[in-house]
Amino acid sequence: MKLPIYLDNHSTTQVDPRVVDAMLPCFGELYGNAASKQHEYGWRAEAAVEKARGEIARLIECDAKEIVFTSGATESINLAIKGVAEAYASKGRHIITVATEHKAVLDTCKRLEKYGFSITYLPVDTNGLVSVDLIRSSIAPSTILVTVMIANNEIGTIAPIEEIGNVCRERGVLFHTDATQAVGKIPVGVERMKIDLMSFSAHKMYGPKGVGALYVRQKVKVAPQLDGGGHEHGYRSGTLNVPAIVGFGKAAEIAAREMKGDADRLARLRDTFVEALKRELDEIQINGHPTERLPQNANITFVGTKADRLMMDMKDIAVSSGSACSSASPEPSHVLRALGLSDDEVLASIRFGLGRFTTEEEIGYTIGRVVEVVKRARERSYSLTHS
Ligand SMILES: *Cc1c(COP(=O)(O)O)cnc(C)c1O
């Protein structure tokens, strides 16, 4: 067993060794520019990119033509939201989103407010679910876009995406979803779910960093945010990152085959983990929805402790705390706050993110260490307050 144990798979995932193998030739003989239409080097690079595009399209059940490669989910989200805002501004300037979205969505929306768009930030219930009725009643004649994530990156709650998609379709409003935590982990189909635009990223699904995709349904207009050579049907100019795209394709191909098995195994491991902690420790709260949640996520508040201190006491376990879950800037998690947790509770919370390479042995070890450091922290604070 290798220490520290990696349980931060919502931040990023280890690149699958099979993905590394698929990428390696691209750094050697496959160095052509996929946009070079006049020679063999270009054709071969283009063929590799199109194979990957097909694999990704198959995973999310769309047409390969509807995939736009980007540098990651952050860029995809910016392109989707700003691109729709620009293309449909004459129709209306209202966008609906949810308080628990990733900062890539929230900060993009905030930027648009500076340009005269109005944004509705809907609340969630204590499990992190947004109400579909509230979305329906928030849609106004000026609404052009609804953007709601499939699975939350901190608490793992899975939104009723198909119902939200139906509401948007009925009302003639575009629907974008940040599917970064969902694609490759749970089944996602853009037709079934009535999704018009969808952002996701390779490095959250055992692929390389620096590559992502935006799904754009045919006939949906998106104003490009990067101008130049007109790559990716004009949606996103810039020479394609062939090695990363090939890795992304391989990751998608593996996910399509293995995601069900991974999900079942990780849900069992996660449940074992949570049940053991509940047995051994008092006063712990499990954050997020009890059933509508990612199989590999456990977000836990250890009441009366400080998560950052717990993590210092168990440097052999790599996790994230409620003060640093989704961004480079540490502040109490806006997601946990939106569930109604107090600042003390937020700062006593740790996110455990299991992944494809997590073993039973690692979970057994982690249970022991967490129980030990939480008990020690509580004894310490008890003796401080009673001495
Ligand atoms: C990681 C993440 C992002 C950002 O993805 P990048 O590819 O790192 O830009 C956006 N949304 C969610 C839900 C994420 O988990």
XYZ file of C-alpha atoms and ligand atoms in Angstrom:
402
model
C 0.000 0.000 0.000
C 1.359 3.377 -1.056
C 1.126 6.369 1.278
C -0.364 8.925 1.256
C -3.598 7.269 0.213
C -5.274 9.264 -2.534
C -8.900 10.019 -1.667
C -9.233 13.310 -3.520
C -10.662 11.989 -6.773
C -13.118 14.879 -7.157
C -10.154 17.247 -7.540
C -8.486 15.130 -10.142
C -7.893 11.468 -10.930
C -4.829 9.410 -11.635
C -4.315 8.935 -15.366
C -5.180 5.321 -16.130
C -1.997 3.486 -17.258
C -3.895 2.319 -20.367
C -4.518 5.994 -21.190
C -0.814 6.776 -20.784
C 0.004 3.925 -23.178
C -2.427 5.285 -25.759
C -0.951 8.779 -25.514
C 2.752 7.950 -25.732
C 2.975 7.490 -29.536
C 1.427 10.948 -29.997
C 4.529 12.578 -28.521
C 6.679 10.680 -31.011
C 5.670 9.885 -34.568
C 2.203 11.433 -34.438
C 3.345 15.060 -34.214
C 1.369 16.404 -37.164
C -1.116 19.252 -36.876
C -4.629 17.816 -37.134
C -5.606 20.869 -39.184
C -2.953 20.241 -41.874
C -5.104 18.924 -44.708
C -2.334 18.575 -47.301
C -0.138 15.733 -46.090
C 0.087 12.402 -44.363
C 1.281 13.853 -41.003
C -1.816 15.995 -40.726
C -4.164 13.239 -41.898
C -2.863 10.800 -39.311
C -3.195 13.315 -36.472
C -6.697 14.160 -37.684
C -7.655 10.487 -37.801
C -6.481 10.029 -34.193
C -8.497 13.068 -33.081
C -11.624 11.885 -34.908
C -11.350 8.409 -33.370
C -11.242 10.022 -29.922
C -14.167 12.282 -30.790
C -16.183 9.223 -31.757
C -15.398 7.448 -28.479
C -16.412 10.484 -26.420
C -19.597 10.926 -28.474
C -20.500 7.289 -27.878
C -20.059 7.699 -24.113
C -22.510 10.632 -23.904
C -24.799 9.372 -26.681
C -24.394 12.196 -29.199
C -23.127 12.744 -32.723
C -19.351 13.202 -33.043
C -19.988 16.506 -34.887
C -21.485 17.913 -31.680
C -18.246 17.625 -29.652
C -16.010 20.712 -29.365
C -12.600 20.111 -27.801
C -11.409 22.675 -25.237
C -8.716 22.922 -22.569
C -11.011 21.620 -19.809
C -14.359 22.040 -18.128
C -13.641 25.612 -17.013
C -13.157 26.684 -20.613
C -16.160 24.665 -21.803
C -18.371 26.302 -19.186
C -17.128 29.783 -20.105
C -17.723 29.068 -23.790
C -21.204 27.661 -23.182
C -22.509 30.383 -20.893
C -20.795 33.415 -22.416
C -21.266 32.025 -25.920
C -25.026 31.547 -25.437
C -25.344 34.926 -23.686
C -23.720 36.645 -26.656
C -25.603 34.702 -29.323
C -29.057 35.061 -27.737
C -28.784 38.503 -26.062
C -31.343 39.945 -28.467
C -33.863 37.326 -27.279
C -33.319 37.986 -23.554
C -30.750 38.599 -20.870
C -31.818 36.326 -18.026
C -29.991 33.172 -16.909
C -30.952 30.705 -14.161
C -28.432 28.745 -12.117
C -28.026 27.228 -8.643
C -26.097 28.379 -5.555
C -24.127 25.114 -5.310
C -22.610 25.211 -8.797
C -18.843 25.100 -9.329
C -17.085 28.492 -9.296
C -16.474 28.132 -13.031
C -20.240 28.550 -13.495
C -20.881 31.047 -10.696
C -18.006 33.353 -11.579
C -18.885 33.245 -15.283
C -22.437 34.260 -14.382
C -21.098 37.039 -12.144
C -19.020 38.336 -15.041
C -22.139 38.468 -17.228
C -23.925 40.533 -14.578
C -21.345 43.249 -15.263
C -22.497 43.227 -18.887
C -26.151 43.715 -18.035
C -27.379 40.130 -17.740
C -29.548 39.238 -14.773
C -28.840 35.948 -13.036
C -31.112 33.982 -10.717
C -29.184 31.855 -8.205
C -31.637 29.251 -6.923
C -31.280 27.758 -3.424
C -31.072 24.032 -2.647
C -32.627 21.950 0.131
C -30.582 20.483 3.009
C -29.593 17.527 0.776
C -28.345 19.810 -1.967
C -31.263 19.257 -4.347
C -32.737 22.098 -6.388
C -36.507 22.103 -6.874
C -37.676 21.491 -10.433
C -40.838 23.500 -9.703
C -38.697 26.422 -8.634
C -36.782 26.230 -11.907
C -40.083 26.151 -13.826
C -41.513 29.144 -11.985
C -38.264 31.110 -12.363
C -38.323 30.915 -16.154
C -39.395 34.304 -17.562
C -39.913 35.427 -21.169
C -36.394 36.931 -21.034
C -34.755 33.670 -19.870
C -32.312 32.299 -22.438
C -30.423 29.674 -20.440
C -30.708 27.364 -17.447
C -27.422 25.930 -16.158
C -27.501 23.186 -13.503
C -24.758 20.660 -12.787
C -25.445 16.925 -12.915
C -23.390 15.853 -9.889
C -21.945 18.144 -7.255
C -18.175 18.047 -6.836
C -18.258 18.483 -3.052
C -21.273 16.564 -1.784
C -21.961 14.257 -4.732
C -25.679 15.084 -4.923
C -27.153 14.193 -8.324
C -29.753 16.610 -9.707
C -32.971 15.455 -11.443
C -31.438 16.340 -14.796
C -33.999 14.693 -17.045
C -36.859 16.574 -15.359
C -34.965 19.858 -15.599
C -34.221 19.136 -19.259
C -37.912 18.504 -19.897
C -38.937 21.781 -18.267
C -36.400 23.734 -20.338
C -37.457 22.000 -23.550
C -41.170 22.695 -22.854
C -40.447 26.365 -22.201
C -38.079 26.820 -25.136
C -35.079 27.701 -22.956
C -31.584 26.304 -23.576
C -30.199 23.916 -20.960
C -26.487 23.685 -20.142
C -25.101 21.251 -17.594
C -21.704 21.028 -15.929
C -21.265 17.259 -16.114
C -17.631 17.197 -15.024
C -18.228 14.889 -12.056
C -20.772 12.732 -13.853
C -19.385 11.787 -17.258
C -17.556 8.487 -17.035
C -18.922 7.808 -13.526
C -22.671 7.483 -14.048
C -24.639 7.046 -17.278
C -25.154 10.352 -19.083
C -27.119 10.631 -22.329
C -27.709 14.048 -23.837
C -30.824 12.955 -25.796
C -32.542 11.263 -22.882
C -31.705 14.119 -20.534
C -32.697 16.843 -23.061
C -29.349 18.568 -22.641
C -28.457 21.296 -25.172
C -24.926 22.045 -23.970
C -22.693 20.006 -21.665
C -19.235 20.662 -20.217
C -16.831 17.990 -19.007
C -13.154 17.292 -18.530
C -10.743 14.397 -19.132
C -8.775 14.665 -15.886
C -11.831 13.877 -13.754
C -12.309 10.559 -15.554
C -8.788 9.066 -15.504
C -7.628 11.029 -18.536
C -4.978 13.769 -18.843
C -5.242 17.348 -17.604
C -5.668 20.267 -19.988
C -8.323 18.798 -22.248
C -12.095 18.882 -22.042
C -15.122 19.072 -24.244
C -18.272 21.045 -24.802
C -21.220 19.192 -26.271
C -23.249 21.582 -28.460
C -26.559 20.281 -29.809
C -27.001 20.869 -33.536
C -28.646 24.239 -34.328
C -27.768 25.714 -30.904
C -25.839 28.942 -31.415
C -22.697 29.651 -29.381
C -20.565 32.728 -30.034
C -16.897 31.703 -30.032
C -14.797 33.107 -27.214
C -11.463 32.322 -28.897
C -11.073 33.640 -32.433
C -8.455 32.488 -34.876
C -8.021 29.714 -37.376
C -11.606 28.485 -37.160
C -10.851 25.061 -35.680
C -13.650 22.973 -34.152
C -16.261 24.295 -36.617
C -15.292 27.827 -35.590
C -16.393 27.324 -31.980
C -12.859 27.165 -30.600
C -9.820 28.212 -32.567
C -6.364 26.907 -31.729
C -4.240 23.932 -32.754
C -5.640 20.783 -31.189
C -3.741 19.089 -28.344
C -3.533 15.722 -30.103
C -1.891 13.646 -27.298
C -4.373 14.883 -24.697
C -7.348 14.340 -27.008
C -6.197 10.792 -27.769
C -5.915 10.161 -24.018
C -9.378 11.637 -23.474
C -10.773 9.271 -26.114
C -9.117 6.271 -24.509
C -10.448 7.320 -21.084
C -13.951 7.548 -22.574
C -13.653 4.132 -24.192
C -12.567 2.555 -20.884
C -15.295 4.372 -18.953
C -17.997 3.133 -21.313
C -16.935 -0.444 -20.566
C -15.986 -0.215 -16.888
C -18.056 2.553 -15.327
C -20.834 0.246 -14.120
C -18.401 -2.137 -12.409
C -16.427 0.751 -10.899
C -19.584 2.408 -9.598
C -20.891 -0.771 -7.928
C -17.552 -1.543 -6.299
C -16.968 2.038 -5.118
C -20.484 2.414 -3.716
C -19.895 -0.720 -1.623
C -16.503 0.535 -0.421
C -17.904 3.985 0.334
C -20.799 2.493 2.281
C -18.429 0.275 4.278
C -16.367 3.369 5.067
C -19.313 5.513 6.171
C -20.936 2.722 8.198
C -17.663 2.027 10.041
C -17.212 5.707 10.921
C -20.813 5.941 12.132
C -20.253 2.883 14.323
C -16.996 4.132 15.808
C -17.672 7.856 16.183
C -20.499 9.951 17.636
C -21.665 13.187 16.169
C -20.820 12.837 12.550
C -23.071 14.157 9.790
C -23.110 12.874 6.236
C -23.577 15.762 3.801
C -25.431 15.496 0.510
C -28.369 13.379 -0.558
C -28.638 9.946 1.126
C -29.423 8.093 -2.120
C -29.246 10.495 -5.087
C -25.471 10.750 -4.911
C -22.271 9.784 -6.654
C -21.159 6.283 -5.650
C -17.605 7.414 -4.900
C -18.364 10.427 -2.699
C -18.564 10.824 1.085
C -18.635 14.303 2.601
C -18.600 14.164 6.380
C -18.824 16.742 9.185
C -16.922 15.695 12.302
C -18.810 17.950 14.703
C -16.627 19.872 17.152
C -13.389 19.387 15.237
C -11.361 21.466 12.797
C -10.935 19.642 9.497
C -7.653 21.354 8.677
C -6.221 20.160 11.998
C -7.494 16.604 11.412
C -5.825 16.622 8.019
C -2.534 17.775 9.539
C -2.777 14.826 11.925
C -3.327 12.391 9.042
C -0.991 13.505 6.298
C -0.989 9.895 5.115
C -4.507 10.434 3.730
C -4.971 12.905 0.853
C -8.426 14.504 1.113
C -10.009 17.991 0.886
C -11.632 20.021 3.640
C -14.717 22.230 3.600
C -12.448 25.233 3.414
C -10.750 24.298 0.166
C -12.957 22.028 -1.829
C -13.346 23.586 -5.201
C -10.994 26.471 -5.667
C -7.446 27.641 -5.271
C -8.605 30.210 -2.716
C -9.432 28.780 0.703
C -12.718 30.053 2.088
C -15.599 28.175 3.748
C -17.343 26.102 1.098
C -20.270 27.900 -0.551
C -21.796 24.479 -1.228
C -21.894 23.348 2.401
C -23.153 26.798 3.444
C -25.964 26.503 0.896
C -27.098 23.285 2.641
C -27.509 25.319 5.825
C -24.348 24.249 7.656
C -22.867 26.770 10.093
C -19.327 28.026 9.458
C -18.103 25.797 12.312
C -19.727 22.773 10.677
C -18.299 23.681 7.269
C -14.818 23.938 8.751
C -15.301 20.545 10.440
C -16.081 18.819 7.113
C -13.934 16.572 4.958
C -14.600 15.296 1.454
C -13.525 11.748 0.718
C -13.421 10.964 -2.998
C -12.825 7.360 -3.954
C -11.697 6.337 -7.411
C -10.958 3.511 -9.801
C -7.649 2.784 -8.080
C -8.931 2.868 -4.494
C -8.529 -0.511 -2.774
C -10.316 -2.206 0.106
C -7.052 -2.200 2.036
C -6.729 1.577 1.650
C -10.271 2.103 2.936
C -9.600 -0.169 5.908
C -6.492 1.830 6.776
C -8.334 5.138 6.319
C -11.150 4.093 8.665
C -8.592 3.371 11.399
C -6.761 6.649 10.917
C -9.862 8.840 10.764
C -11.314 7.275 13.915
C -7.997 7.750 15.697
C -7.460 11.415 14.780
C -11.072 12.441 15.403
C -11.075 10.782 18.841
C -7.746 12.372 19.694
C -8.942 15.825 18.573
C -12.066 15.518 20.683
C -10.127 14.368 23.758
C -7.789 17.300 23.287
C -10.600 19.834 23.118
C -12.374 18.122 26.068
C -9.269 18.365 28.252
C -8.738 21.979 27.176
C -12.260 23.004 28.154
C -12.241 20.982 31.387
C -8.816 21.803 32.814
C -13.146 20.053 -11.750
C -14.456 20.686 -12.054
C -14.554 21.771 -12.946
C -13.328 22.397 -13.584
O -12.748 21.509 -14.486
P -11.326 21.814 -15.163
O -11.230 20.796 -16.238
O -10.325 21.580 -14.080
O -11.329 23.184 -15.664
C -15.795 22.275 -13.201
N -16.902 21.759 -12.647
C -16.856 20.722 -11.797
C -18.110 20.181 -11.229
C -15.633 20.146 -11.479
O -15.592 19.125 -10.633
